[in-house]
Tab-separated table of C-alpha atoms and ligand atoms in Angstrom:
chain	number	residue	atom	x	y	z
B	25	UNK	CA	0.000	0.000	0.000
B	26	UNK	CA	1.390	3.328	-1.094
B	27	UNK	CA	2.649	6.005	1.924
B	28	UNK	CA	0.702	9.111	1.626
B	29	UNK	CA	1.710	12.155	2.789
B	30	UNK	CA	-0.966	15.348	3.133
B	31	UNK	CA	-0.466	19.095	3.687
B	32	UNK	CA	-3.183	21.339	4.604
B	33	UNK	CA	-5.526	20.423	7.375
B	34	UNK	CA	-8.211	22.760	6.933
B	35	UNK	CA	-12.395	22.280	6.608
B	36	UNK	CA	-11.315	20.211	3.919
B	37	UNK	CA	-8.409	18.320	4.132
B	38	UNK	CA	-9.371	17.744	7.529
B	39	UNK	CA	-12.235	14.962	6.471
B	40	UNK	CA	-9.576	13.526	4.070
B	41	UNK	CA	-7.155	12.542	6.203
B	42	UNK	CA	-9.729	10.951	8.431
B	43	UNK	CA	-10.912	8.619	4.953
B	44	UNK	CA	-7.417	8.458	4.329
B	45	UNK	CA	-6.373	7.038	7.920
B	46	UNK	CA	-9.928	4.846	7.697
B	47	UNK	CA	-8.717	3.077	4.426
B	48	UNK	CA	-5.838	2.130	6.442
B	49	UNK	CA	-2.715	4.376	4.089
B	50	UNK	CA	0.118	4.802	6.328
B	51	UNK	CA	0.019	8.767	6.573
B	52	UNK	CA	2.362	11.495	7.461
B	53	UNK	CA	0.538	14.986	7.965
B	54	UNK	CA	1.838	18.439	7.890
B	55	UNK	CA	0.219	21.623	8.304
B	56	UNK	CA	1.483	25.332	8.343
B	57	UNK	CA	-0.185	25.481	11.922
B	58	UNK	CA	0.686	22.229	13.699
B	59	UNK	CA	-1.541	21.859	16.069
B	60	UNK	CA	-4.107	20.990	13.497
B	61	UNK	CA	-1.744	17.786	12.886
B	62	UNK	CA	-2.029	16.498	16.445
B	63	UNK	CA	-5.924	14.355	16.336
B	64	UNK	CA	-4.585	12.597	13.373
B	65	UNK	CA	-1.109	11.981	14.959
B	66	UNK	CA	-3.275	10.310	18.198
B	67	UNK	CA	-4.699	8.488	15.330
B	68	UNK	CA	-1.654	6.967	13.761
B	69	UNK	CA	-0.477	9.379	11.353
B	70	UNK	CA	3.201	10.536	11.116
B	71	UNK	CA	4.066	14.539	12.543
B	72	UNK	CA	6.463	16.298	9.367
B	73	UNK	CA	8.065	19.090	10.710
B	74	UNK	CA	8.259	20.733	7.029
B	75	UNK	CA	6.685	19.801	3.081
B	76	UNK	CA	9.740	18.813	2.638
B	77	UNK	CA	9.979	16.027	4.963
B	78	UNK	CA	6.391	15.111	4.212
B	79	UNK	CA	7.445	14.730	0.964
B	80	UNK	CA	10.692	13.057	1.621
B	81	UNK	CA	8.006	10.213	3.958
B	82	UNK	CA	5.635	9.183	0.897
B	83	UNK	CA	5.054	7.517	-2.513
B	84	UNK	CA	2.428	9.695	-3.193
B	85	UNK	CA	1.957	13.738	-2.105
B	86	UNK	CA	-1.337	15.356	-1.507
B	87	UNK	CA	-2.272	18.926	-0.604
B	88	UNK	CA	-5.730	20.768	-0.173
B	89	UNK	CA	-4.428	24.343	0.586
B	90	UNK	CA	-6.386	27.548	0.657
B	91	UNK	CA	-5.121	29.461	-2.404
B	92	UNK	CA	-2.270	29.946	-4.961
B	93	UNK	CA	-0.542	31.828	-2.291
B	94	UNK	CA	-0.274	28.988	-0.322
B	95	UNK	CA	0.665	26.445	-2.848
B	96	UNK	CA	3.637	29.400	-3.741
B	97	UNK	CA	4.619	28.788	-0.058
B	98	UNK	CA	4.246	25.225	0.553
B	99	UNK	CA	5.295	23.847	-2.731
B	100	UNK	CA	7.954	26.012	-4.229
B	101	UNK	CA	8.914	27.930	-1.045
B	102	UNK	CA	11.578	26.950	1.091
B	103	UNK	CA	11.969	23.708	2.630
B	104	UNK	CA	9.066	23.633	-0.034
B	105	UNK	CA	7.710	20.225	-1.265
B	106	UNK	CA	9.653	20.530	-4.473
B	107	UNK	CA	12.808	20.142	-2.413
B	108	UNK	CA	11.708	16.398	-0.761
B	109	UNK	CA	10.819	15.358	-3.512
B	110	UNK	CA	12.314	11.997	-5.735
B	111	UNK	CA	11.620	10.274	-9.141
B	112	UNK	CA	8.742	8.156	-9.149
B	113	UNK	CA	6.243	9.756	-6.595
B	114	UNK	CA	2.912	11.374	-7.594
B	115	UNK	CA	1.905	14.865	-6.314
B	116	UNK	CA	-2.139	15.449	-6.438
B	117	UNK	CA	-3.113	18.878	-5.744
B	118	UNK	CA	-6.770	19.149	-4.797
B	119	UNK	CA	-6.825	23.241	-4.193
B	120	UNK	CA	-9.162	25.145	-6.279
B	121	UNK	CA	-6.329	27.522	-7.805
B	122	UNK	CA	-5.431	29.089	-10.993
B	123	UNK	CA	-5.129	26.719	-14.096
B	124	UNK	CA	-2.181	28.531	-14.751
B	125	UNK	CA	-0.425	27.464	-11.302
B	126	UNK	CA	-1.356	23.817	-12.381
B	127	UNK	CA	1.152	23.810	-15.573
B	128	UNK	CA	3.737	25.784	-13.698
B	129	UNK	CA	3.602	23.213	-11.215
B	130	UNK	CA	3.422	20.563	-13.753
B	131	UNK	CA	6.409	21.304	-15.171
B	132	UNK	CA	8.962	21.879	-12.150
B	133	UNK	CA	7.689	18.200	-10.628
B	134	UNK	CA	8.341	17.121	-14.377
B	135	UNK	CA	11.905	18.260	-13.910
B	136	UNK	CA	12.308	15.802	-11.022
B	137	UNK	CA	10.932	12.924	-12.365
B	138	UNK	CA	7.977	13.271	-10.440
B	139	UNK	CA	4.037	13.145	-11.858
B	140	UNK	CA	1.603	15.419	-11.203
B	141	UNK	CA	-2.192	15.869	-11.499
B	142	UNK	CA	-4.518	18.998	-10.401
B	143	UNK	CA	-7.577	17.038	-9.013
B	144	UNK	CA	-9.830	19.571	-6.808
B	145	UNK	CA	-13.078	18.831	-5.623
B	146	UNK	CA	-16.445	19.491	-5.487
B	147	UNK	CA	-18.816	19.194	-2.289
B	148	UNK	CA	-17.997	20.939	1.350
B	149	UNK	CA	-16.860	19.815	4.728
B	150	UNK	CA	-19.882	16.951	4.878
B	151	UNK	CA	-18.667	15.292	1.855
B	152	UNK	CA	-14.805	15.950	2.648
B	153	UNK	CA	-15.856	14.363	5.895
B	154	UNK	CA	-17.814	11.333	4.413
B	155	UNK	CA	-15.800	10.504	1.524
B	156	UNK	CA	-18.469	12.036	-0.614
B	157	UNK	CA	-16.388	14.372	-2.691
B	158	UNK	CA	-16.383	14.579	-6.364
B	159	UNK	CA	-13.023	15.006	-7.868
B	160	UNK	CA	-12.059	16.532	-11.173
B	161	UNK	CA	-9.059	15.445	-12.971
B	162	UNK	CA	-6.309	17.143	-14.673
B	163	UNK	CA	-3.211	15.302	-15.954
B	164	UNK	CA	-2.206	12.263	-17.595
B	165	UNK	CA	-4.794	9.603	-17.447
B	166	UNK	CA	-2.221	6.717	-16.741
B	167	UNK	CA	-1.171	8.784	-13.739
B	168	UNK	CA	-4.781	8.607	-12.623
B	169	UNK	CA	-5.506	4.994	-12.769
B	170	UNK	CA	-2.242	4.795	-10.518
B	171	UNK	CA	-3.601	6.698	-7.599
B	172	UNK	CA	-7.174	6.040	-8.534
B	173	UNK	CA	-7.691	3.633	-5.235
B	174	UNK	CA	-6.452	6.661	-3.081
B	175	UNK	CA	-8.635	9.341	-4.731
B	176	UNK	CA	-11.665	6.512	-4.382
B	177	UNK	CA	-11.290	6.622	-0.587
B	178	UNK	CA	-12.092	10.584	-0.393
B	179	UNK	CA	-14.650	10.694	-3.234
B	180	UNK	CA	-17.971	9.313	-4.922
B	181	UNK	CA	-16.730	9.726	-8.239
B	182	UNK	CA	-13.785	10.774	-10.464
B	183	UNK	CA	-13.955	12.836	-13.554
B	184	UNK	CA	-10.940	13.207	-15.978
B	185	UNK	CA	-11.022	16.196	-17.827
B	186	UNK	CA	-7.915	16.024	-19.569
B	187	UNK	CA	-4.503	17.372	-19.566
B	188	UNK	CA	-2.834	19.376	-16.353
B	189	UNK	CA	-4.866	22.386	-15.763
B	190	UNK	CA	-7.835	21.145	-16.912
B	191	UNK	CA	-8.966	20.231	-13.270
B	192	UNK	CA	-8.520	23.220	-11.988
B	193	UNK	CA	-10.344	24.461	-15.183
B	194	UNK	CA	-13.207	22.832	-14.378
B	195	UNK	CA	-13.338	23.418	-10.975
B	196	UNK	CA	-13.721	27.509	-11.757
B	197	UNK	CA	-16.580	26.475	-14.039
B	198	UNK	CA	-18.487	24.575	-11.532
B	199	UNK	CA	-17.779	27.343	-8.993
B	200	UNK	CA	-19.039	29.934	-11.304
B	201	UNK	CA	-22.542	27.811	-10.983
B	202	UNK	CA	-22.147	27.385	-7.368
B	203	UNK	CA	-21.666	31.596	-6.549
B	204	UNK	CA	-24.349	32.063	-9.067
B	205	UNK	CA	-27.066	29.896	-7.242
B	206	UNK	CA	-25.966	31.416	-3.521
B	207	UNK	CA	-26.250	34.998	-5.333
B	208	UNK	CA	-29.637	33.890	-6.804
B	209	UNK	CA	-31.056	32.377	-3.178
B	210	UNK	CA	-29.750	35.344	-1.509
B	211	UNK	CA	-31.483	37.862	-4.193
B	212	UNK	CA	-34.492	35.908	-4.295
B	213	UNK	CA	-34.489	35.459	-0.426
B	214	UNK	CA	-34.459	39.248	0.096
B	215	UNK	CA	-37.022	40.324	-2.648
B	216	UNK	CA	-39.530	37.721	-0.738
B	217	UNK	CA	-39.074	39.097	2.692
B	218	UNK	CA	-39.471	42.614	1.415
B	219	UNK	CA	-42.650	41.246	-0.152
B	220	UNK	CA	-43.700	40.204	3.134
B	221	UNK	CA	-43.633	36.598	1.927
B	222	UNK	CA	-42.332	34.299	5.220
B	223	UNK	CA	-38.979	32.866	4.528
B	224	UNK	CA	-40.279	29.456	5.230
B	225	UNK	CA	-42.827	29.603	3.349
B	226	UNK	CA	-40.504	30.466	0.390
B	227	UNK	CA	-38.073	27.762	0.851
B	228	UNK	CA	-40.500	24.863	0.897
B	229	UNK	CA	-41.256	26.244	-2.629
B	230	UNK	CA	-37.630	26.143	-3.367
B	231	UNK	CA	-37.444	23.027	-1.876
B	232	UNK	CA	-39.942	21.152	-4.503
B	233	UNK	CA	-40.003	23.318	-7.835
B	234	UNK	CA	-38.417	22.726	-11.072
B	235	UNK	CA	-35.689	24.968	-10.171
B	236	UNK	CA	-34.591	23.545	-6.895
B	237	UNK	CA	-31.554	22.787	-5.571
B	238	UNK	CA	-29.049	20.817	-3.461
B	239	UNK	CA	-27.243	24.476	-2.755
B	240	UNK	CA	-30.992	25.808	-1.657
B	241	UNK	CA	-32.234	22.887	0.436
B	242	UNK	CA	-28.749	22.780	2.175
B	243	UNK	CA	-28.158	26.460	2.577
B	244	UNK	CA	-31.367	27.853	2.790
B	245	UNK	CA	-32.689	26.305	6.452
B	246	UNK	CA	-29.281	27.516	8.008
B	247	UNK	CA	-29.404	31.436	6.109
B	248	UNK	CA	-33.172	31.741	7.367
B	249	UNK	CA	-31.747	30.604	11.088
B	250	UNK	CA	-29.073	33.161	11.088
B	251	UNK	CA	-26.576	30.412	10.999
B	252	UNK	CA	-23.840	31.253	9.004
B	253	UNK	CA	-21.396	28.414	10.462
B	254	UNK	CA	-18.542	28.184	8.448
B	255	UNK	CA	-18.406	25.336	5.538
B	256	UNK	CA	-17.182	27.009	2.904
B	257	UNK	CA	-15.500	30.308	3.696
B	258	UNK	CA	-16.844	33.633	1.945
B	259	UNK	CA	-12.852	34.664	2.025
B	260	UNK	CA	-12.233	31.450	-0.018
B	261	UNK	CA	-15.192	32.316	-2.515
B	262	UNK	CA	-14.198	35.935	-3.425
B	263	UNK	CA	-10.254	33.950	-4.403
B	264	UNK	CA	-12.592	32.200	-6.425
B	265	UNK	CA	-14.337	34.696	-8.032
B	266	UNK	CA	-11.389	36.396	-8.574
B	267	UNK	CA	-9.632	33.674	-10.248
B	268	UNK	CA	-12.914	32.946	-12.455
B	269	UNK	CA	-12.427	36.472	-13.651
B	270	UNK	CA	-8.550	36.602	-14.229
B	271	UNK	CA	-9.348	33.008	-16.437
B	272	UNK	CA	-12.374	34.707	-18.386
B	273	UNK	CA	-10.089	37.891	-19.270
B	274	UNK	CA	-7.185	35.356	-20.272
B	275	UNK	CA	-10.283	33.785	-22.766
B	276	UNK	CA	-11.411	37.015	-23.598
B	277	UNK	CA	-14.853	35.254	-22.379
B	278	UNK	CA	-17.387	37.275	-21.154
B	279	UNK	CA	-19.035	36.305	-17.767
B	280	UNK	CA	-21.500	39.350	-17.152
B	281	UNK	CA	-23.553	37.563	-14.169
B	282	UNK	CA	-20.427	36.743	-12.311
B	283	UNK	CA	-19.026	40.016	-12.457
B	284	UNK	CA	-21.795	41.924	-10.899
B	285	UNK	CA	-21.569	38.940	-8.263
B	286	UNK	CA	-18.274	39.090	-7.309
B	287	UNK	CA	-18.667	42.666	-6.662
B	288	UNK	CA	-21.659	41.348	-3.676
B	289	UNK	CA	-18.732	38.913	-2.319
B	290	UNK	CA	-16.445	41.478	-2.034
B	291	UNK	CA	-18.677	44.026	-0.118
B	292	UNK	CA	-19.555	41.496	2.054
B	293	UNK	CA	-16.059	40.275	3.206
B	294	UNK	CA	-15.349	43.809	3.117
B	295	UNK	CA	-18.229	44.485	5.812
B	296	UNK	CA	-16.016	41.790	7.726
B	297	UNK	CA	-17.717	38.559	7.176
B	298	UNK	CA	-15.030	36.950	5.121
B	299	UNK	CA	-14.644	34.557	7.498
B	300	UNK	CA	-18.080	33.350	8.261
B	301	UNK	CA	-20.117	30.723	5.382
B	302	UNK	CA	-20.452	31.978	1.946
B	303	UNK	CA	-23.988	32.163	2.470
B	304	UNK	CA	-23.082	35.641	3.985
B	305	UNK	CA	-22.830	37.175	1.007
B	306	UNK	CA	-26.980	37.782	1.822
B	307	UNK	CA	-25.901	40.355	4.173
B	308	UNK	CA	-24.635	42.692	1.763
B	309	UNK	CA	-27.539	41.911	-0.005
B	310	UNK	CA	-29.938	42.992	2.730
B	311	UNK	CA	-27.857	46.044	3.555
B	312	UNK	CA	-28.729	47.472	0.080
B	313	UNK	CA	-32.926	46.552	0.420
B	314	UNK	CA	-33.089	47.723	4.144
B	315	UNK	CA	-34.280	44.187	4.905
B	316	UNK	CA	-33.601	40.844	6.933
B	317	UNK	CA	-34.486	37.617	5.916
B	318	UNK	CA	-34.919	35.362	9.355
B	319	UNK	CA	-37.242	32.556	10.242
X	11	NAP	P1	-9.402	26.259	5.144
X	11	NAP	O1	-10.205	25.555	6.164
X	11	NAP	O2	-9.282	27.733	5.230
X	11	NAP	O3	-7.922	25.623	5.152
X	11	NAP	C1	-6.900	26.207	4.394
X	11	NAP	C2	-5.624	25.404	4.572
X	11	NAP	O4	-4.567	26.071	3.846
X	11	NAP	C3	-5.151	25.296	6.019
X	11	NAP	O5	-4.489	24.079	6.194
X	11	NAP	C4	-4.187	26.476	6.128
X	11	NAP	O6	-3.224	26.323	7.155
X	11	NAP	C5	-3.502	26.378	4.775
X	11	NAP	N1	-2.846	27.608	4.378
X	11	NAP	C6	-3.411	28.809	4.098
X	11	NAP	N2	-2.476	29.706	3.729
X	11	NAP	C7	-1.280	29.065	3.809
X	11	NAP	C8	0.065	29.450	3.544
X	11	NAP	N3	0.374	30.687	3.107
X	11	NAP	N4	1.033	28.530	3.714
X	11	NAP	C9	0.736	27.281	4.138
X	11	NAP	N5	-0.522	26.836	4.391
X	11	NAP	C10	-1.515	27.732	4.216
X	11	NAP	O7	-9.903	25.946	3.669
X	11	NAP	P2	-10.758	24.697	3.131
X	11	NAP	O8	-12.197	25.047	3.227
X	11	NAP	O9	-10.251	23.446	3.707
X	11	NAP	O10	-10.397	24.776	1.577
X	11	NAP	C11	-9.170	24.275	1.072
X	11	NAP	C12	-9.200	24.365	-0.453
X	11	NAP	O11	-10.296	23.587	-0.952
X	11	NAP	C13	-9.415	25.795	-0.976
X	11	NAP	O12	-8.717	25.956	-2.182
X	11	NAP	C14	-10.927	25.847	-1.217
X	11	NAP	O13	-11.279	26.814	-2.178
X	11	NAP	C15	-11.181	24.430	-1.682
X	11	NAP	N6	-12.549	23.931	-1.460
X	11	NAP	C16	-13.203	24.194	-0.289
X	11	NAP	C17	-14.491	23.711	-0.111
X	11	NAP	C18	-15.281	23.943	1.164
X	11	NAP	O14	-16.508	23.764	1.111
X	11	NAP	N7	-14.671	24.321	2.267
X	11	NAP	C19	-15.097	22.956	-1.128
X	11	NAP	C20	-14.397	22.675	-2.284
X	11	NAP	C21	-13.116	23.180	-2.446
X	11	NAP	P3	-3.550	26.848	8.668
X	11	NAP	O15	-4.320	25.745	9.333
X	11	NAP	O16	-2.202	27.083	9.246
X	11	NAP	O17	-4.355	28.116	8.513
């Protein structure tokens, strides 16, 4: 069975190792803040004190970090993961970053011998935490099929898109839906309450229509509660908004809807709530109607 090692212990990569650990992979974690290491270590996994000696532990490297920032740091920084590694291992990369990153990272591990796919995900902490993800695949397809058994302990299914980059790729295109249909319950939410329509009344229409969805029925209970419990930061949508509209410029594509969106997300994290669910992003939204949509 292959060694694994993981970097980034966040919402996300939190529930992975846990699958990972589960499946029975022998494990070394690292994590820019350790103490996030320690449950897993009382679990079984191995404590690396750097990427690099995460790297130097396994057969194949995984990381779920917040941005491209982060991958800079943790990958091609110092005592970086490029410096652990050898010929032969696999590097998977499951953080929604810029296609862009993706080939520059393809290339430096090809310089070492090493293989490497961009495979982010889809779904949030619950499906992190239940090995319900769905992973999208950039990269060479062999290289897949290799690590395949790993990726099928953290996921309900596995979609190659193609060459490196082409993960990541597809990742900003589902996320463009995803920010759409939070702006679209938020909008929709607001206009209702101002209507003097009862929130609940409105979601169990949501809930059954020909235009419902997963985002609504598992966001809306929560927004109409006030409960803006963090699954998938607002901070961490805006970088993706922002990296959906550096990609569209690169196209020369225009993406109209998601412009005036991104423009909510970053009022709202500028009002401070960055940190808090994306789901927030109603509060800016409520701001501008003079109106609060609560249970
Ligand atoms: P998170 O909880 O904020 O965790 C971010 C991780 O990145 C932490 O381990 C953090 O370390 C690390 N990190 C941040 N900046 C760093 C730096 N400069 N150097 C080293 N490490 C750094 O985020 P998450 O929700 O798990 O998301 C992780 C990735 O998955 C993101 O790209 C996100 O867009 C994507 N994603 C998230 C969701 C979701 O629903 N949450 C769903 C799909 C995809 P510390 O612990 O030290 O802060």
């Amino acid at each position: 069975m292959h060694n694994i090692a993981f970097l980034g212990l966040g919402i996300m990569g939190q529930g992975m190792v846990a699958n990972l650990l589960k499946a029975g992979y022998p494990t070394t974690v690292w994590n820019r803040s350790p103490e996030r290491c320690l449950p897993f270590v009382a679990q079984g996994a191995k404590l690396a004190h750097t990427p690099k000696e995460a790297a130097q532990s396994a057969d194949v490297i995984l990381y779920c970090l917040a941005d491209d920032a982060a991958v800079e740091q943790v990958v091609f920084g110092p005592s970086g993961v490029l410096e652990g590694v050898r010929a032969g291992q696999v590097a998977v990369n499951m953080t929604t970053q810029s296609p862009a990153l993706s080939l520059r990272e393809a290339a430096a591990y090809q310089a070492k011998g090493v293989d490497f796919l961009d495979a982010p995900v889809f779904g949030s902490k619950n499906e992190a935490a239940q090995a319900g993800l769905w992973i999208v695949v950039g990269g060479e397809r062999e290289v897949l099929e290799r690590v395949r058994p790993i990726l099928q302990a953290l996921s309900a299914s596995i979609h190659y898109m193609g060459e490196h980059g082409k993960g990541a790729a597809m990742k900003l295109a589902g996320n463009l839906i995803v920010a759409s249909q939070l702006h679209a319950l938020g909008e929709a939410m607001v206009l209702a309450t101002k209507a003097g329509l009862h929130p609940s009344d409105v979601l169990d229409v949501l809930r059954v229509t020909d235009f419902k969805s997963p985002i609504f029925e598992g966001v809306g209970g929560a927004l109409i509660a006030r409960n803006f419990e963090t699954y998938f930061a607002l901070k961490l949508m805006l970088k993706d908004a922002n990296l959906i509209a550096h990609f569209a410029e690169r196209l020369n594509v225009p993406i109209p809807a998601s412009a005036a969106i991104r423009e909510t997300i970053k009022a709202a994290v500028n009002h401070g709530w960055g940190e808090e669910n994306a789901s927030a992003l109603i509060k800016a939204l409520e701001l501008q109607a003079g109106v609060q949509v609560r249970a």
